[in-house]
């Protein structure tokens, strides 16, 4: 539903949290395509696999940014 209006920004909080691994991969591939089409996506996730789809990763611990 969030994509019907063709947003320029998509906020996703654990977008694959209740999905099986195949569905999760499909969602992340869709996010990748949307991003290539100009949609900015901010995703909050505990999944390193999902985070790896991003072009920029910010790690937080106790509300503070962690520097590598």
PDB file of N, CA and C in Angstrom:
ATOM      1  N   UNK A   1       0.816  -1.206   0.000  1.00  0.00           N
ATOM      2  CA  UNK A   1       0.000   0.000   0.000  1.00  0.00           C
ATOM      3  C   UNK A   1       0.849   1.255   0.000  1.00  0.00           C
ATOM      4  N   UNK A   2       1.977   1.205   0.679  1.00  0.00           N
ATOM      5  CA  UNK A   2       2.827   2.397   0.793  1.00  0.00           C
ATOM      6  C   UNK A   2       3.401   2.826  -0.557  1.00  0.00           C
ATOM      7  N   UNK A   3       3.433   1.940  -1.517  1.00  0.00           N
ATOM      8  CA  UNK A   3       4.064   2.243  -2.801  1.00  0.00           C
ATOM      9  C   UNK A   3       3.094   2.789  -3.838  1.00  0.00           C
ATOM     10  N   UNK A   4       1.809   2.746  -3.560  1.00  0.00           N
ATOM     11  CA  UNK A   4       0.797   3.182  -4.531  1.00  0.00           C
ATOM     12  C   UNK A   4       0.982   4.634  -4.937  1.00  0.00           C
ATOM     13  N   UNK A   5       1.373   5.498  -4.002  1.00  0.00           N
ATOM     14  CA  UNK A   5       1.516   6.932  -4.295  1.00  0.00           C
ATOM     15  C   UNK A   5       2.894   7.285  -4.855  1.00  0.00           C
ATOM     16  N   UNK A   6       3.721   6.262  -5.126  1.00  0.00           N
ATOM     17  CA  UNK A   6       5.068   6.457  -5.670  1.00  0.00           C
ATOM     18  C   UNK A   6       5.894   7.449  -4.825  1.00  0.00           C
ATOM     19  N   UNK A   7       6.133   7.086  -3.563  1.00  0.00           N
ATOM     20  CA  UNK A   7       6.866   7.995  -2.673  1.00  0.00           C
ATOM     21  C   UNK A   7       8.333   8.122  -3.074  1.00  0.00           C
ATOM     22  N   UNK A   8       8.947   9.221  -2.666  1.00  0.00           N
ATOM     23  CA  UNK A   8      10.385   9.423  -2.871  1.00  0.00           C
ATOM     24  C   UNK A   8      11.185   8.887  -1.686  1.00  0.00           C
ATOM     25  N   UNK A   9      10.469   8.661  -0.564  1.00  0.00           N
ATOM     26  CA  UNK A   9      11.097   8.164   0.652  1.00  0.00           C
ATOM     27  C   UNK A   9      10.228   7.066   1.245  1.00  0.00           C
ATOM     28  N   UNK A  10      10.859   5.962   1.612  1.00  0.00           N
ATOM     29  CA  UNK A  10      10.163   4.848   2.239  1.00  0.00           C
ATOM     30  C   UNK A  10      10.841   4.561   3.577  1.00  0.00           C
ATOM     31  N   UNK A  11      10.065   4.591   4.651  1.00  0.00           N
ATOM     32  CA  UNK A  11      10.570   4.252   5.981  1.00  0.00           C
ATOM     33  C   UNK A  11      10.107   2.837   6.310  1.00  0.00           C
ATOM     34  N   UNK A  12      11.039   1.954   6.638  1.00  0.00           N
ATOM     35  CA  UNK A  12      10.712   0.551   6.874  1.00  0.00           C
ATOM     36  C   UNK A  12      11.298   0.094   8.208  1.00  0.00           C
ATOM     37  N   UNK A  13      10.422  -0.266   9.137  1.00  0.00           N
ATOM     38  CA  UNK A  13      10.843  -0.748  10.454  1.00  0.00           C
ATOM     39  C   UNK A  13      10.672  -2.262  10.486  1.00  0.00           C
ATOM     40  N   UNK A  14      11.786  -2.991  10.452  1.00  0.00           N
ATOM     41  CA  UNK A  14      11.789  -4.454  10.414  1.00  0.00           C
ATOM     42  C   UNK A  14      10.813  -4.966   9.347  1.00  0.00           C
ATOM     43  N   UNK A  15      11.022  -4.580   8.089  1.00  0.00           N
ATOM     44  CA  UNK A  15      10.059  -4.911   7.039  1.00  0.00           C
ATOM     45  C   UNK A  15       9.887  -6.400   6.769  1.00  0.00           C
ATOM     46  N   UNK A  16      10.853  -7.223   7.173  1.00  0.00           N
ATOM     47  CA  UNK A  16      10.748  -8.656   6.908  1.00  0.00           C
ATOM     48  C   UNK A  16      10.638  -9.473   8.191  1.00  0.00           C
ATOM     49  N   UNK A  17      10.348  -8.814   9.290  1.00  0.00           N
ATOM     50  CA  UNK A  17      10.350  -9.472  10.596  1.00  0.00           C
ATOM     51  C   UNK A  17       9.433 -10.673  10.724  1.00  0.00           C
ATOM     52  N   UNK A  18       8.298 -10.677  10.052  1.00  0.00           N
ATOM     53  CA  UNK A  18       7.343 -11.782  10.183  1.00  0.00           C
ATOM     54  C   UNK A  18       7.231 -12.610   8.910  1.00  0.00           C
ATOM     55  N   UNK A  19       8.251 -12.553   8.064  1.00  0.00           N
ATOM     56  CA  UNK A  19       8.206 -13.261   6.787  1.00  0.00           C
ATOM     57  C   UNK A  19       9.197 -14.418   6.766  1.00  0.00           C
ATOM     58  N   UNK A  20       8.922 -15.393   5.902  1.00  0.00           N
ATOM     59  CA  UNK A  20       9.890 -16.477   5.741  1.00  0.00           C
ATOM     60  C   UNK A  20      11.053 -15.983   4.883  1.00  0.00           C
ATOM     61  N   UNK A  21      12.097 -16.776   4.768  1.00  0.00           N
ATOM     62  CA  UNK A  21      13.325 -16.312   4.116  1.00  0.00           C
ATOM     63  C   UNK A  21      13.107 -15.987   2.637  1.00  0.00           C
ATOM     64  N   UNK A  22      12.271 -16.748   1.933  1.00  0.00           N
ATOM     65  CA  UNK A  22      12.016 -16.470   0.512  1.00  0.00           C
ATOM     66  C   UNK A  22      11.288 -15.141   0.349  1.00  0.00           C
ATOM     67  N   UNK A  23      10.277 -14.906   1.154  1.00  0.00           N
ATOM     68  CA  UNK A  23       9.541 -13.648   1.087  1.00  0.00           C
ATOM     69  C   UNK A  23      10.434 -12.473   1.480  1.00  0.00           C
ATOM     70  N   UNK A  24      11.273 -12.679   2.474  1.00  0.00           N
ATOM     71  CA  UNK A  24      12.194 -11.628   2.907  1.00  0.00           C
ATOM     72  C   UNK A  24      13.118 -11.218   1.775  1.00  0.00           C
ATOM     73  N   UNK A  25      13.652 -12.198   1.069  1.00  0.00           N
ATOM     74  CA  UNK A  25      14.548 -11.898  -0.050  1.00  0.00           C
ATOM     75  C   UNK A  25      13.796 -11.152  -1.147  1.00  0.00           C
ATOM     76  N   UNK A  26      12.552 -11.534  -1.412  1.00  0.00           N
ATOM     77  CA  UNK A  26      11.750 -10.850  -2.430  1.00  0.00           C
ATOM     78  C   UNK A  26      11.530  -9.382  -2.057  1.00  0.00           C
ATOM     79  N   UNK A  27      11.249  -9.116  -0.790  1.00  0.00           N
ATOM     80  CA  UNK A  27      11.042  -7.739  -0.328  1.00  0.00           C
ATOM     81  C   UNK A  27      12.324  -6.939  -0.480  1.00  0.00           C
ATOM     82  N   UNK A  28      13.452  -7.518  -0.098  1.00  0.00           N
ATOM     83  CA  UNK A  28      14.715  -6.802  -0.191  1.00  0.00           C
ATOM     84  C   UNK A  28      15.097  -6.549  -1.650  1.00  0.00           C
ATOM     85  N   UNK A  29      14.794  -7.468  -2.535  1.00  0.00           N
ATOM     86  CA  UNK A  29      15.048  -7.242  -3.964  1.00  0.00           C
ATOM     87  C   UNK A  29      14.151  -6.123  -4.490  1.00  0.00           C
ATOM     88  N   UNK A  30      12.905  -6.074  -4.023  1.00  0.00           N
ATOM     89  CA  UNK A  30      12.002  -4.985  -4.401  1.00  0.00           C
ATOM     90  C   UNK A  30      12.551  -3.648  -3.908  1.00  0.00           C
ATOM     91  N   UNK A  31      13.028  -3.604  -2.669  1.00  0.00           N
ATOM     92  CA  UNK A  31      13.632  -2.376  -2.136  1.00  0.00           C
ATOM     93  C   UNK A  31      14.817  -1.954  -2.995  1.00  0.00           C
ATOM     94  N   UNK A  32      15.628  -2.923  -3.411  1.00  0.00           N
ATOM     95  CA  UNK A  32      16.794  -2.629  -4.246  1.00  0.00           C
ATOM     96  C   UNK A  32      16.361  -1.985  -5.569  1.00  0.00           C
ATOM     97  N   UNK A  33      15.332  -2.546  -6.194  1.00  0.00           N
ATOM     98  CA  UNK A  33      14.810  -1.988  -7.448  1.00  0.00           C
ATOM     99  C   UNK A  33      14.243  -0.585  -7.236  1.00  0.00           C
ATOM    100  N   UNK A  34      13.486  -0.410  -6.154  1.00  0.00           N
ATOM    101  CA  UNK A  34      12.915   0.901  -5.859  1.00  0.00           C
ATOM    102  C   UNK A  34      14.023   1.932  -5.682  1.00  0.00           C
ATOM    103  N   UNK A  35      15.077   1.556  -4.976  1.00  0.00           N
ATOM    104  CA  UNK A  35      16.193   2.466  -4.747  1.00  0.00           C
ATOM    105  C   UNK A  35      16.874   2.825  -6.056  1.00  0.00           C
ATOM    106  N   UNK A  36      17.046   1.856  -6.934  1.00  0.00           N
ATOM    107  CA  UNK A  36      17.649   2.123  -8.241  1.00  0.00           C
ATOM    108  C   UNK A  36      16.777   3.053  -9.074  1.00  0.00           C
ATOM    109  N   UNK A  37      15.464   3.063  -8.788  1.00  0.00           N
ATOM    110  CA  UNK A  37      14.523   3.949  -9.493  1.00  0.00           C
ATOM    111  C   UNK A  37      14.381   5.305  -8.812  1.00  0.00           C
ATOM    112  N   UNK A  38      15.206   5.567  -7.776  1.00  0.00           N
ATOM    113  CA  UNK A  38      15.218   6.885  -7.159  1.00  0.00           C
ATOM    114  C   UNK A  38      14.508   7.016  -5.831  1.00  0.00           C
ATOM    115  N   UNK A  39      14.003   5.919  -5.279  1.00  0.00           N
ATOM    116  CA  UNK A  39      13.344   5.968  -3.979  1.00  0.00           C
ATOM    117  C   UNK A  39      14.403   5.810  -2.887  1.00  0.00           C
ATOM    118  N   UNK A  40      14.426   6.744  -1.940  1.00  0.00           N
ATOM    119  CA  UNK A  40      15.312   6.621  -0.788  1.00  0.00           C
ATOM    120  C   UNK A  40      14.618   5.733   0.240  1.00  0.00           C
ATOM    121  N   UNK A  41      15.361   4.806   0.827  1.00  0.00           N
ATOM    122  CA  UNK A  41      14.782   3.867   1.789  1.00  0.00           C
ATOM    123  C   UNK A  41      15.600   3.911   3.065  1.00  0.00           C
ATOM    124  N   UNK A  42      14.912   4.166   4.166  1.00  0.00           N
ATOM    125  CA  UNK A  42      15.529   4.087   5.489  1.00  0.00           C
ATOM    126  C   UNK A  42      14.919   2.868   6.165  1.00  0.00           C
ATOM    127  N   UNK A  43      15.776   1.930   6.519  1.00  0.00           N
ATOM    128  CA  UNK A  43      15.321   0.675   7.086  1.00  0.00           C
ATOM    129  C   UNK A  43      15.940   0.479   8.467  1.00  0.00           C
ATOM    130  N   UNK A  44      15.110   0.186   9.442  1.00  0.00           N
ATOM    131  CA  UNK A  44      15.601  -0.215  10.762  1.00  0.00           C
ATOM    132  C   UNK A  44      15.501  -1.731  10.815  1.00  0.00           C
ATOM    133  N   UNK A  45      16.621  -2.391  11.090  1.00  0.00           N
ATOM    134  CA  UNK A  45      16.618  -3.849  11.094  1.00  0.00           C
ATOM    135  C   UNK A  45      17.686  -4.396  12.033  1.00  0.00           C
ATOM    136  N   UNK A  46      17.454  -5.612  12.504  1.00  0.00           N
ATOM    137  CA  UNK A  46      18.466  -6.349  13.250  1.00  0.00           C
ATOM    138  C   UNK A  46      19.171  -7.340  12.327  1.00  0.00           C
ATOM    139  N   UNK A  47      18.690  -7.461  11.098  1.00  0.00           N
ATOM    140  CA  UNK A  47      19.215  -8.437  10.144  1.00  0.00           C
ATOM    141  C   UNK A  47      20.417  -7.877   9.386  1.00  0.00           C
ATOM    142  N   UNK A  48      21.560  -8.508   9.569  1.00  0.00           N
ATOM    143  CA  UNK A  48      22.749  -8.090   8.822  1.00  0.00           C
ATOM    144  C   UNK A  48      22.575  -8.375   7.336  1.00  0.00           C
ATOM    145  N   UNK A  49      21.830  -9.422   7.006  1.00  0.00           N
ATOM    146  CA  UNK A  49      21.553  -9.754   5.604  1.00  0.00           C
ATOM    147  C   UNK A  49      20.770  -8.627   4.946  1.00  0.00           C
ATOM    148  N   UNK A  50      19.725  -8.150   5.615  1.00  0.00           N
ATOM    149  CA  UNK A  50      18.933  -7.047   5.067  1.00  0.00           C
ATOM    150  C   UNK A  50      19.748  -5.763   5.010  1.00  0.00           C
ATOM    151  N   UNK A  51      20.522  -5.505   6.025  1.00  0.00           N
ATOM    152  CA  UNK A  51      21.334  -4.289   6.066  1.00  0.00           C
ATOM    153  C   UNK A  51      22.326  -4.254   4.908  1.00  0.00           C
ATOM    154  N   UNK A  52      22.808  -5.416   4.505  1.00  0.00           N
ATOM    155  CA  UNK A  52      23.799  -5.489   3.430  1.00  0.00           C
ATOM    156  C   UNK A  52      23.243  -4.999   2.095  1.00  0.00           C
ATOM    157  N   UNK A  53      21.924  -4.920   1.957  1.00  0.00           N
ATOM    158  CA  UNK A  53      21.333  -4.387   0.735  1.00  0.00           C
ATOM    159  C   UNK A  53      21.511  -2.868   0.651  1.00  0.00           C
ATOM    160  N   UNK A  54      21.779  -2.234   1.770  1.00  0.00           N
ATOM    161  CA  UNK A  54      21.878  -0.779   1.807  1.00  0.00           C
ATOM    162  C   UNK A  54      23.177  -0.251   1.235  1.00  0.00           C
ATOM    163  N   UNK A  55      23.158   1.027   0.900  1.00  0.00           N
ATOM    164  CA  UNK A  55      24.373   1.677   0.422  1.00  0.00           C
ATOM    165  C   UNK A  55      25.087   2.413   1.548  1.00  0.00           C
ATOM    166  N   UNK A  56      24.380   2.589   2.658  1.00  0.00           N
ATOM    167  CA  UNK A  56      24.973   3.211   3.843  1.00  0.00           C
ATOM    168  C   UNK A  56      24.379   2.538   5.064  1.00  0.00           C
ATOM    169  N   UNK A  57      25.223   2.118   5.981  1.00  0.00           N
ATOM    170  CA  UNK A  57      24.772   1.435   7.192  1.00  0.00           C
ATOM    171  C   UNK A  57      25.230   2.233   8.401  1.00  0.00           C
ATOM    172  N   UNK A  58      24.297   2.518   9.291  1.00  0.00           N
ATOM    173  CA  UNK A  58      24.611   3.188  10.549  1.00  0.00           C
ATOM    174  C   UNK A  58      24.257   2.214  11.670  1.00  0.00           C
ATOM    175  N   UNK A  59      25.265   1.805  12.419  1.00  0.00           N
ATOM    176  CA  UNK A  59      25.050   0.878  13.532  1.00  0.00           C
ATOM    177  C   UNK A  59      24.847   1.659  14.815  1.00  0.00           C
ATOM    178  N   UNK A  60      23.804   1.278  15.557  1.00  0.00           N
ATOM    179  CA  UNK A  60      23.509   1.921  16.832  1.00  0.00           C
ATOM    180  C   UNK A  60      23.609   0.914  17.963  1.00  0.00           C
ATOM    181  N   UNK A  61      24.094   1.359  19.110  1.00  0.00           N
ATOM    182  CA  UNK A  61      24.106   0.575  20.331  1.00  0.00           C
ATOM    183  C   UNK A  61      23.703   1.503  21.460  1.00  0.00           C
ATOM    184  N   UNK A  62      22.647   1.166  22.141  1.00  0.00           N
ATOM    185  CA  UNK A  62      22.120   1.994  23.224  1.00  0.00           C
ATOM    186  C   UNK A  62      21.849   3.420  22.769  1.00  0.00           C
ATOM    187  N   UNK A  63      21.359   3.543  21.543  1.00  0.00           N
ATOM    188  CA  UNK A  63      20.994   4.849  21.007  1.00  0.00           C
ATOM    189  C   UNK A  63      22.146   5.702  20.511  1.00  0.00           C
ATOM    190  N   UNK A  64      23.346   5.144  20.523  1.00  0.00           N
ATOM    191  CA  UNK A  64      24.529   5.890  20.081  1.00  0.00           C
ATOM    192  C   UNK A  64      25.109   5.223  18.840  1.00  0.00           C
ATOM    193  N   UNK A  65      25.565   6.055  17.900  1.00  0.00           N
ATOM    194  CA  UNK A  65      26.183   5.528  16.688  1.00  0.00           C
ATOM    195  C   UNK A  65      27.509   4.874  17.043  1.00  0.00           C
ATOM    196  N   UNK A  66      27.711   3.677  16.472  1.00  0.00           N
ATOM    197  CA  UNK A  66      28.955   2.935  16.684  1.00  0.00           C
ATOM    198  C   UNK A  66      29.868   3.139  15.479  1.00  0.00           C
ATOM    199  N   UNK A  67      31.111   3.489  15.735  1.00  0.00           N
ATOM    200  CA  UNK A  67      32.067   3.724  14.652  1.00  0.00           C
ATOM    201  C   UNK A  67      32.937   2.483  14.489  1.00  0.00           C
ATOM    202  N   UNK A  68      33.140   2.082  13.235  1.00  0.00           N
ATOM    203  CA  UNK A  68      33.948   0.886  12.966  1.00  0.00           C
ATOM    204  C   UNK A  68      35.415   1.198  12.964  1.00  0.00           C
TER     205      UNK A  68
END
